[in-house]
Amino acid sequence: MDTREIPRLGGDVESTLKLLADLATEVAALESRAHETVTALQRRPNLQRLPQLLLSLYSGITEALHGVRLTREAIRSYSVDRLRDTHARLSEVSSTTETAAMEMLNGLDRSLAMLDQIESGMGEGAAGLHAQFAGLRAEVNNLYGHLQFQDIISQQLAGVSAMLGEVEGRMQQLADLFDGALAPGAAPRAPAAPAAPAEASFNPDATMQGVAERQAMVDAAFGARNGHGAIAGPLAR
């Protein structure tokens, strides 16, 4: 061996011994910490149950998330779809009643025109028949007032449809909120603000009560505007 390598080897041995000394110091520190941990576990035996508690908590959270998923699917499958179907059915009912009422109004218009033609073709000697025609004409005019039920039904159905549409929107927002919360890696987000409701195109206070009184007020108003007395019969058509 070259004598010149002896100092280098001595330096390597010295460095190795220092590393072993540092390692022994770290092992002693770890031994002290392990001793402290064992002592803490002996003093607090409940800490030994911590892993079991964490596993139980994880299992409970998993079951809760499963329940939330089921709730979301129930909302989407039943509530939203059924509300949408109910909304469509109410719209169909409203359209059907409106069509039927318009046909009845047209029939009453034709009936009045026919009464006028028949009465105009009668002679002056049929005064009793003229009185009967006047009574029949008054009855037909009263039917116009009764046909206001269609407008009342349309107003109320429009109100119910608007309410169902709002509920459907809120249920959809709730389902979307669940979707966002359950998405893997998704950050929590606030639900979108509900859209501003459209301007109401219906009267929520529409009712068939007091029809005669309201019709009398309308007749009086039209009569005063035209410069003569109240006109019998509905003028709202």
PDB file of C-alpha atoms in Angstrom:
ATOM      1  CA  MET A   1       0.000   0.000   0.000  1.00  0.00           C
ATOM      2  CA  ASP A   2       1.232   3.434  -0.857  1.00  0.00           C
ATOM      3  CA  THR A   3       2.023   5.368   2.294  1.00  0.00           C
ATOM      4  CA  ARG A   4       0.510   8.450   0.705  1.00  0.00           C
ATOM      5  CA  GLU A   5      -2.980   6.850   0.856  1.00  0.00           C
ATOM      6  CA  ILE A   6      -2.846   6.337   4.620  1.00  0.00           C
ATOM      7  CA  PRO A   7      -3.862   9.950   5.519  1.00  0.00           C
ATOM      8  CA  ARG A   8      -6.777   9.761   3.048  1.00  0.00           C
ATOM      9  CA  LEU A   9      -7.982   6.482   4.490  1.00  0.00           C
ATOM     10  CA  GLY A  10      -7.656   7.897   7.986  1.00  0.00           C
ATOM     11  CA  GLY A  11      -9.837  10.826   6.985  1.00  0.00           C
ATOM     12  CA  ASP A  12     -12.488   8.467   5.544  1.00  0.00           C
ATOM     13  CA  VAL A  13     -12.473   6.399   8.754  1.00  0.00           C
ATOM     14  CA  GLU A  14     -12.863   9.567  10.828  1.00  0.00           C
ATOM     15  CA  SER A  15     -15.828  10.742   8.698  1.00  0.00           C
ATOM     16  CA  THR A  16     -17.445   7.335   8.964  1.00  0.00           C
ATOM     17  CA  LEU A  17     -17.057   7.336  12.743  1.00  0.00           C
ATOM     18  CA  LYS A  18     -18.663  10.793  12.927  1.00  0.00           C
ATOM     19  CA  LEU A  19     -21.615   9.591  10.833  1.00  0.00           C
ATOM     20  CA  LEU A  20     -22.005   6.568  13.082  1.00  0.00           C
ATOM     21  CA  ALA A  21     -21.962   8.849  16.104  1.00  0.00           C
ATOM     22  CA  ASP A  22     -24.676  11.062  14.589  1.00  0.00           C
ATOM     23  CA  LEU A  23     -26.724   7.969  13.727  1.00  0.00           C
ATOM     24  CA  ALA A  24     -26.374   6.683  17.292  1.00  0.00           C
ATOM     25  CA  THR A  25     -27.544  10.061  18.596  1.00  0.00           C
ATOM     26  CA  GLU A  26     -30.616   9.971  16.333  1.00  0.00           C
ATOM     27  CA  VAL A  27     -31.386   6.397  17.358  1.00  0.00           C
ATOM     28  CA  ALA A  28     -31.176   7.417  21.013  1.00  0.00           C
ATOM     29  CA  ALA A  29     -33.551  10.343  20.346  1.00  0.00           C
ATOM     30  CA  LEU A  30     -35.985   8.072  18.519  1.00  0.00           C
ATOM     31  CA  GLU A  31     -35.784   5.583  21.365  1.00  0.00           C
ATOM     32  CA  SER A  32     -36.653   8.379  23.790  1.00  0.00           C
ATOM     33  CA  ARG A  33     -39.604   9.439  21.635  1.00  0.00           C
ATOM     34  CA  ALA A  34     -40.798   5.870  21.296  1.00  0.00           C
ATOM     35  CA  HIS A  35     -40.608   5.509  25.053  1.00  0.00           C
ATOM     36  CA  GLU A  36     -42.636   8.706  25.466  1.00  0.00           C
ATOM     37  CA  THR A  37     -45.227   7.416  22.947  1.00  0.00           C
ATOM     38  CA  VAL A  38     -45.563   4.099  24.751  1.00  0.00           C
ATOM     39  CA  THR A  39     -45.916   5.921  28.063  1.00  0.00           C
ATOM     40  CA  ALA A  40     -48.634   8.213  26.587  1.00  0.00           C
ATOM     41  CA  LEU A  41     -50.518   5.228  25.212  1.00  0.00           C
ATOM     42  CA  GLN A  42     -50.331   3.538  28.603  1.00  0.00           C
ATOM     43  CA  ARG A  43     -51.628   6.661  30.305  1.00  0.00           C
ATOM     44  CA  ARG A  44     -54.358   7.244  27.665  1.00  0.00           C
ATOM     45  CA  PRO A  45     -55.621   3.875  26.474  1.00  0.00           C
ATOM     46  CA  ASN A  46     -58.328   5.615  24.413  1.00  0.00           C
ATOM     47  CA  LEU A  47     -55.673   6.648  21.908  1.00  0.00           C
ATOM     48  CA  GLN A  48     -55.324   3.001  20.978  1.00  0.00           C
ATOM     49  CA  ARG A  49     -58.903   3.139  19.674  1.00  0.00           C
ATOM     50  CA  LEU A  50     -58.238   6.177  17.493  1.00  0.00           C
ATOM     51  CA  PRO A  51     -57.646   4.193  14.268  1.00  0.00           C
ATOM     52  CA  GLN A  52     -60.869   2.259  14.834  1.00  0.00           C
ATOM     53  CA  LEU A  53     -62.754   5.490  15.465  1.00  0.00           C
ATOM     54  CA  LEU A  54     -61.345   7.009  12.281  1.00  0.00           C
ATOM     55  CA  LEU A  55     -62.370   3.961  10.275  1.00  0.00           C
ATOM     56  CA  SER A  56     -65.849   4.071  11.796  1.00  0.00           C
ATOM     57  CA  LEU A  57     -66.121   7.779  10.982  1.00  0.00           C
ATOM     58  CA  TYR A  58     -65.035   7.127   7.410  1.00  0.00           C
ATOM     59  CA  SER A  59     -67.658   4.395   7.088  1.00  0.00           C
ATOM     60  CA  GLY A  60     -70.360   6.716   8.448  1.00  0.00           C
ATOM     61  CA  ILE A  61     -69.386   9.494   6.038  1.00  0.00           C
ATOM     62  CA  THR A  62     -69.474   7.019   3.152  1.00  0.00           C
ATOM     63  CA  GLU A  63     -72.980   5.895   4.099  1.00  0.00           C
ATOM     64  CA  ALA A  64     -74.099   9.521   4.444  1.00  0.00           C
ATOM     65  CA  LEU A  65     -72.782  10.327   0.967  1.00  0.00           C
ATOM     66  CA  HIS A  66     -74.610   7.298  -0.381  1.00  0.00           C
ATOM     67  CA  GLY A  67     -77.814   8.559   1.219  1.00  0.00           C
ATOM     68  CA  VAL A  68     -77.255  12.010  -0.294  1.00  0.00           C
ATOM     69  CA  ARG A  69     -76.813  10.409  -3.716  1.00  0.00           C
ATOM     70  CA  LEU A  70     -80.053   8.488  -3.288  1.00  0.00           C
ATOM     71  CA  THR A  71     -81.814  11.702  -2.223  1.00  0.00           C
ATOM     72  CA  ARG A  72     -80.473  13.508  -5.267  1.00  0.00           C
ATOM     73  CA  GLU A  73     -81.674  10.760  -7.587  1.00  0.00           C
ATOM     74  CA  ALA A  74     -85.082  10.734  -5.883  1.00  0.00           C
ATOM     75  CA  ILE A  75     -85.400  14.489  -6.338  1.00  0.00           C
ATOM     76  CA  ARG A  76     -84.383  14.270  -9.960  1.00  0.00           C
ATOM     77  CA  SER A  77     -86.437  11.186 -10.842  1.00  0.00           C
ATOM     78  CA  TYR A  78     -89.640  11.893  -8.945  1.00  0.00           C
ATOM     79  CA  SER A  79     -90.047  15.499  -7.854  1.00  0.00           C
ATOM     80  CA  VAL A  80     -88.669  17.385 -10.855  1.00  0.00           C
ATOM     81  CA  ASP A  81     -90.107  15.035 -13.484  1.00  0.00           C
ATOM     82  CA  ARG A  82     -93.530  14.892 -11.840  1.00  0.00           C
ATOM     83  CA  LEU A  83     -93.642  18.649 -11.398  1.00  0.00           C
ATOM     84  CA  ARG A  84     -92.795  19.075 -15.064  1.00  0.00           C
ATOM     85  CA  ASP A  85     -95.540  16.599 -16.026  1.00  0.00           C
ATOM     86  CA  THR A  86     -98.068  18.372 -13.781  1.00  0.00           C
ATOM     87  CA  HIS A  87     -97.127  21.715 -15.319  1.00  0.00           C
ATOM     88  CA  ALA A  88     -97.727  20.316 -18.808  1.00  0.00           C
ATOM     89  CA  ARG A  89    -101.086  18.834 -17.830  1.00  0.00           C
ATOM     90  CA  LEU A  90    -102.267  22.098 -16.286  1.00  0.00           C
ATOM     91  CA  SER A  91    -101.274  23.955 -19.436  1.00  0.00           C
ATOM     92  CA  GLU A  92    -103.256  21.460 -21.507  1.00  0.00           C
ATOM     93  CA  VAL A  93    -106.325  21.865 -19.259  1.00  0.00           C
ATOM     94  CA  SER A  94    -106.095  25.655 -19.501  1.00  0.00           C
ATOM     95  CA  SER A  95    -105.803  25.537 -23.297  1.00  0.00           C
ATOM     96  CA  THR A  96    -108.728  23.103 -23.581  1.00  0.00           C
ATOM     97  CA  THR A  97    -111.054  25.186 -21.398  1.00  0.00           C
ATOM     98  CA  GLU A  98    -110.096  28.337 -23.288  1.00  0.00           C
ATOM     99  CA  THR A  99    -110.899  26.709 -26.630  1.00  0.00           C
ATOM    100  CA  ALA A 100    -114.240  25.384 -25.354  1.00  0.00           C
ATOM    101  CA  ALA A 101    -115.200  28.741 -23.850  1.00  0.00           C
ATOM    102  CA  MET A 102    -114.361  30.585 -27.074  1.00  0.00           C
ATOM    103  CA  GLU A 103    -116.521  28.173 -29.060  1.00  0.00           C
ATOM    104  CA  MET A 104    -119.428  28.722 -26.642  1.00  0.00           C
ATOM    105  CA  LEU A 105    -118.992  32.503 -26.871  1.00  0.00           C
ATOM    106  CA  ASN A 106    -119.062  32.305 -30.651  1.00  0.00           C
ATOM    107  CA  GLY A 107    -122.190  30.162 -30.452  1.00  0.00           C
ATOM    108  CA  LEU A 108    -123.869  32.737 -28.199  1.00  0.00           C
ATOM    109  CA  ASP A 109    -122.938  35.503 -30.625  1.00  0.00           C
ATOM    110  CA  ARG A 110    -124.541  33.571 -33.466  1.00  0.00           C
ATOM    111  CA  SER A 111    -127.613  32.865 -31.308  1.00  0.00           C
ATOM    112  CA  LEU A 112    -128.083  36.572 -30.591  1.00  0.00           C
ATOM    113  CA  ALA A 113    -127.706  37.378 -34.285  1.00  0.00           C
ATOM    114  CA  MET A 114    -130.343  34.759 -35.144  1.00  0.00           C
ATOM    115  CA  LEU A 115    -132.713  36.186 -32.486  1.00  0.00           C
ATOM    116  CA  ASP A 116    -132.295  39.642 -33.978  1.00  0.00           C
ATOM    117  CA  GLN A 117    -133.054  38.332 -37.459  1.00  0.00           C
ATOM    118  CA  ILE A 118    -136.150  36.407 -36.324  1.00  0.00           C
ATOM    119  CA  GLU A 119    -137.479  39.343 -34.311  1.00  0.00           C
ATOM    120  CA  SER A 120    -136.919  41.780 -37.170  1.00  0.00           C
ATOM    121  CA  GLY A 121    -138.966  39.523 -39.478  1.00  0.00           C
ATOM    122  CA  MET A 122    -141.976  39.459 -37.167  1.00  0.00           C
ATOM    123  CA  GLY A 123    -144.934  41.777 -37.585  1.00  0.00           C
ATOM    124  CA  GLU A 124    -145.895  44.618 -35.270  1.00  0.00           C
ATOM    125  CA  GLY A 125    -148.846  42.626 -33.914  1.00  0.00           C
ATOM    126  CA  ALA A 126    -146.675  40.093 -32.107  1.00  0.00           C
ATOM    127  CA  ALA A 127    -146.009  42.277 -29.042  1.00  0.00           C
ATOM    128  CA  GLY A 128    -146.060  39.265 -26.696  1.00  0.00           C
ATOM    129  CA  LEU A 129    -143.474  37.486 -28.780  1.00  0.00           C
ATOM    130  CA  HIS A 130    -141.289  40.611 -28.730  1.00  0.00           C
ATOM    131  CA  ALA A 131    -141.323  40.467 -24.928  1.00  0.00           C
ATOM    132  CA  GLN A 132    -140.373  36.798 -24.987  1.00  0.00           C
ATOM    133  CA  PHE A 133    -137.529  37.516 -27.388  1.00  0.00           C
ATOM    134  CA  ALA A 134    -136.296  40.260 -25.064  1.00  0.00           C
ATOM    135  CA  GLY A 135    -136.328  37.792 -22.156  1.00  0.00           C
ATOM    136  CA  LEU A 136    -134.518  35.172 -24.224  1.00  0.00           C
ATOM    137  CA  ARG A 137    -131.928  37.747 -25.264  1.00  0.00           C
ATOM    138  CA  ALA A 138    -131.376  38.667 -21.615  1.00  0.00           C
ATOM    139  CA  GLU A 139    -130.847  35.009 -20.743  1.00  0.00           C
ATOM    140  CA  VAL A 140    -128.275  34.629 -23.512  1.00  0.00           C
ATOM    141  CA  ASN A 141    -126.503  37.753 -22.276  1.00  0.00           C
ATOM    142  CA  ASN A 142    -126.395  36.257 -18.792  1.00  0.00           C
ATOM    143  CA  LEU A 143    -124.648  33.215 -20.219  1.00  0.00           C
ATOM    144  CA  TYR A 144    -121.758  35.469 -21.185  1.00  0.00           C
ATOM    145  CA  GLY A 145    -121.293  36.292 -17.539  1.00  0.00           C
ATOM    146  CA  HIS A 146    -121.334  32.635 -16.558  1.00  0.00           C
ATOM    147  CA  LEU A 147    -118.704  31.890 -19.175  1.00  0.00           C
ATOM    148  CA  GLN A 148    -116.293  34.063 -17.217  1.00  0.00           C
ATOM    149  CA  PHE A 149    -115.483  30.827 -15.375  1.00  0.00           C
ATOM    150  CA  GLN A 150    -113.028  30.028 -18.168  1.00  0.00           C
ATOM    151  CA  ASP A 151    -111.077  33.214 -17.597  1.00  0.00           C
ATOM    152  CA  ILE A 152    -111.109  32.627 -13.836  1.00  0.00           C
ATOM    153  CA  ILE A 153    -109.862  29.048 -14.315  1.00  0.00           C
ATOM    154  CA  SER A 154    -107.147  30.220 -16.698  1.00  0.00           C
ATOM    155  CA  GLN A 155    -105.981  32.846 -14.193  1.00  0.00           C
ATOM    156  CA  GLN A 156    -105.821  30.351 -11.333  1.00  0.00           C
ATOM    157  CA  LEU A 157    -104.173  27.639 -13.465  1.00  0.00           C
ATOM    158  CA  ALA A 158    -101.601  30.170 -14.638  1.00  0.00           C
ATOM    159  CA  GLY A 159    -100.870  30.969 -11.004  1.00  0.00           C
ATOM    160  CA  VAL A 160    -100.495  27.288 -10.111  1.00  0.00           C
ATOM    161  CA  SER A 161     -98.290  26.706 -13.177  1.00  0.00           C
ATOM    162  CA  ALA A 162     -96.051  29.607 -12.209  1.00  0.00           C
ATOM    163  CA  MET A 163     -95.732  28.243  -8.679  1.00  0.00           C
ATOM    164  CA  LEU A 164     -94.918  24.752  -9.990  1.00  0.00           C
ATOM    165  CA  GLY A 165     -92.344  26.219 -12.342  1.00  0.00           C
ATOM    166  CA  GLU A 166     -90.659  28.014  -9.448  1.00  0.00           C
ATOM    167  CA  VAL A 167     -90.695  24.860  -7.299  1.00  0.00           C
ATOM    168  CA  GLU A 168     -89.290  22.853 -10.219  1.00  0.00           C
ATOM    169  CA  GLY A 169     -86.462  25.360 -10.622  1.00  0.00           C
ATOM    170  CA  ARG A 170     -85.593  25.242  -6.933  1.00  0.00           C
ATOM    171  CA  MET A 171     -85.650  21.426  -6.887  1.00  0.00           C
ATOM    172  CA  GLN A 172     -83.359  21.388  -9.911  1.00  0.00           C
ATOM    173  CA  GLN A 173     -80.994  23.771  -8.113  1.00  0.00           C
ATOM    174  CA  LEU A 174     -80.988  21.432  -5.131  1.00  0.00           C
ATOM    175  CA  ALA A 175     -80.145  18.454  -7.330  1.00  0.00           C
ATOM    176  CA  ASP A 176     -77.391  20.463  -9.037  1.00  0.00           C
ATOM    177  CA  LEU A 177     -76.017  21.407  -5.627  1.00  0.00           C
ATOM    178  CA  PHE A 178     -75.768  17.721  -4.735  1.00  0.00           C
ATOM    179  CA  ASP A 179     -74.084  17.019  -8.068  1.00  0.00           C
ATOM    180  CA  GLY A 180     -71.461  19.672  -7.414  1.00  0.00           C
ATOM    181  CA  ALA A 181     -70.838  18.557  -3.840  1.00  0.00           C
ATOM    182  CA  LEU A 182     -70.441  14.882  -4.794  1.00  0.00           C
ATOM    183  CA  ALA A 183     -68.230  15.418  -7.821  1.00  0.00           C
ATOM    184  CA  PRO A 184     -64.755  13.984  -7.190  1.00  0.00           C
ATOM    185  CA  GLY A 185     -62.234  16.726  -6.442  1.00  0.00           C
ATOM    186  CA  ALA A 186     -64.826  19.474  -6.803  1.00  0.00           C
ATOM    187  CA  ALA A 187     -64.532  22.479  -4.533  1.00  0.00           C
ATOM    188  CA  PRO A 188     -67.646  23.493  -2.581  1.00  0.00           C
ATOM    189  CA  ARG A 189     -69.660  26.097  -4.405  1.00  0.00           C
ATOM    190  CA  ALA A 190     -72.691  28.150  -3.607  1.00  0.00           C
ATOM    191  CA  PRO A 191     -75.906  27.344  -5.500  1.00  0.00           C
ATOM    192  CA  ALA A 192     -76.715  29.592  -8.405  1.00  0.00           C
ATOM    193  CA  ALA A 193     -79.139  32.367  -7.651  1.00  0.00           C
ATOM    194  CA  PRO A 194     -82.664  31.565  -8.858  1.00  0.00           C
ATOM    195  CA  ALA A 195     -83.702  33.291 -12.019  1.00  0.00           C
ATOM    196  CA  ALA A 196     -85.876  36.319 -11.593  1.00  0.00           C
ATOM    197  CA  PRO A 197     -89.526  35.311 -11.979  1.00  0.00           C
ATOM    198  CA  ALA A 198     -91.197  36.508 -15.130  1.00  0.00           C
ATOM    199  CA  GLU A 199     -93.734  39.248 -14.826  1.00  0.00           C
ATOM    200  CA  ALA A 200     -97.037  37.744 -13.768  1.00  0.00           C
ATOM    201  CA  SER A 201     -99.480  37.525 -16.694  1.00  0.00           C
ATOM    202  CA  PHE A 202    -102.347  36.442 -14.496  1.00  0.00           C
ATOM    203  CA  ASN A 203    -104.483  37.842 -11.703  1.00  0.00           C
ATOM    204  CA  PRO A 204    -104.041  35.766  -8.524  1.00  0.00           C
ATOM    205  CA  ASP A 205    -107.203  37.353  -7.052  1.00  0.00           C
ATOM    206  CA  ALA A 206    -109.469  36.234  -9.913  1.00  0.00           C
ATOM    207  CA  THR A 207    -112.693  34.722  -8.560  1.00  0.00           C
ATOM    208  CA  MET A 208    -116.280  34.024  -9.554  1.00  0.00           C
ATOM    209  CA  GLN A 209    -117.637  35.609  -6.379  1.00  0.00           C
ATOM    210  CA  GLY A 210    -119.428  38.915  -6.822  1.00  0.00           C
ATOM    211  CA  VAL A 211    -119.685  38.609 -10.603  1.00  0.00           C
ATOM    212  CA  ALA A 212    -123.061  40.359 -10.745  1.00  0.00           C
ATOM    213  CA  GLU A 213    -121.831  43.325  -8.722  1.00  0.00           C
ATOM    214  CA  ARG A 214    -118.712  43.757 -10.837  1.00  0.00           C
ATOM    215  CA  GLN A 215    -120.749  43.456 -14.027  1.00  0.00           C
ATOM    216  CA  ALA A 216    -123.144  46.136 -12.793  1.00  0.00           C
ATOM    217  CA  MET A 217    -120.190  48.449 -12.144  1.00  0.00           C
ATOM    218  CA  VAL A 218    -118.847  47.818 -15.661  1.00  0.00           C
ATOM    219  CA  ASP A 219    -122.277  48.433 -17.199  1.00  0.00           C
ATOM    220  CA  ALA A 220    -122.653  51.672 -15.256  1.00  0.00           C
ATOM    221  CA  ALA A 221    -119.182  52.850 -16.280  1.00  0.00           C
ATOM    222  CA  PHE A 222    -119.797  52.118 -19.975  1.00  0.00           C
ATOM    223  CA  GLY A 223    -123.226  53.692 -19.801  1.00  0.00           C
ATOM    224  CA  ALA A 224    -121.860  56.867 -18.223  1.00  0.00           C
ATOM    225  CA  ARG A 225    -119.107  57.086 -20.834  1.00  0.00           C
ATOM    226  CA  ASN A 226    -121.566  56.651 -23.704  1.00  0.00           C
ATOM    227  CA  GLY A 227    -124.000  59.169 -22.221  1.00  0.00           C
ATOM    228  CA  HIS A 228    -126.859  56.805 -21.361  1.00  0.00           C
ATOM    229  CA  GLY A 229    -127.941  54.527 -18.598  1.00  0.00           C
ATOM    230  CA  ALA A 230    -126.421  51.231 -17.587  1.00  0.00           C
ATOM    231  CA  ILE A 231    -126.444  48.572 -20.273  1.00  0.00           C
ATOM    232  CA  ALA A 232    -127.678  45.169 -19.260  1.00  0.00           C
ATOM    233  CA  GLY A 233    -125.430  42.286 -20.034  1.00  0.00           C
ATOM    234  CA  PRO A 234    -121.692  41.685 -19.809  1.00  0.00           C
ATOM    235  CA  LEU A 235    -119.492  44.007 -21.796  1.00  0.00           C
ATOM    236  CA  ALA A 236    -116.134  42.502 -20.856  1.00  0.00           C
ATOM    237  CA  ARG A 237    -116.130  40.294 -23.924  1.00  0.00           C
TER     238      ARG A 237
END
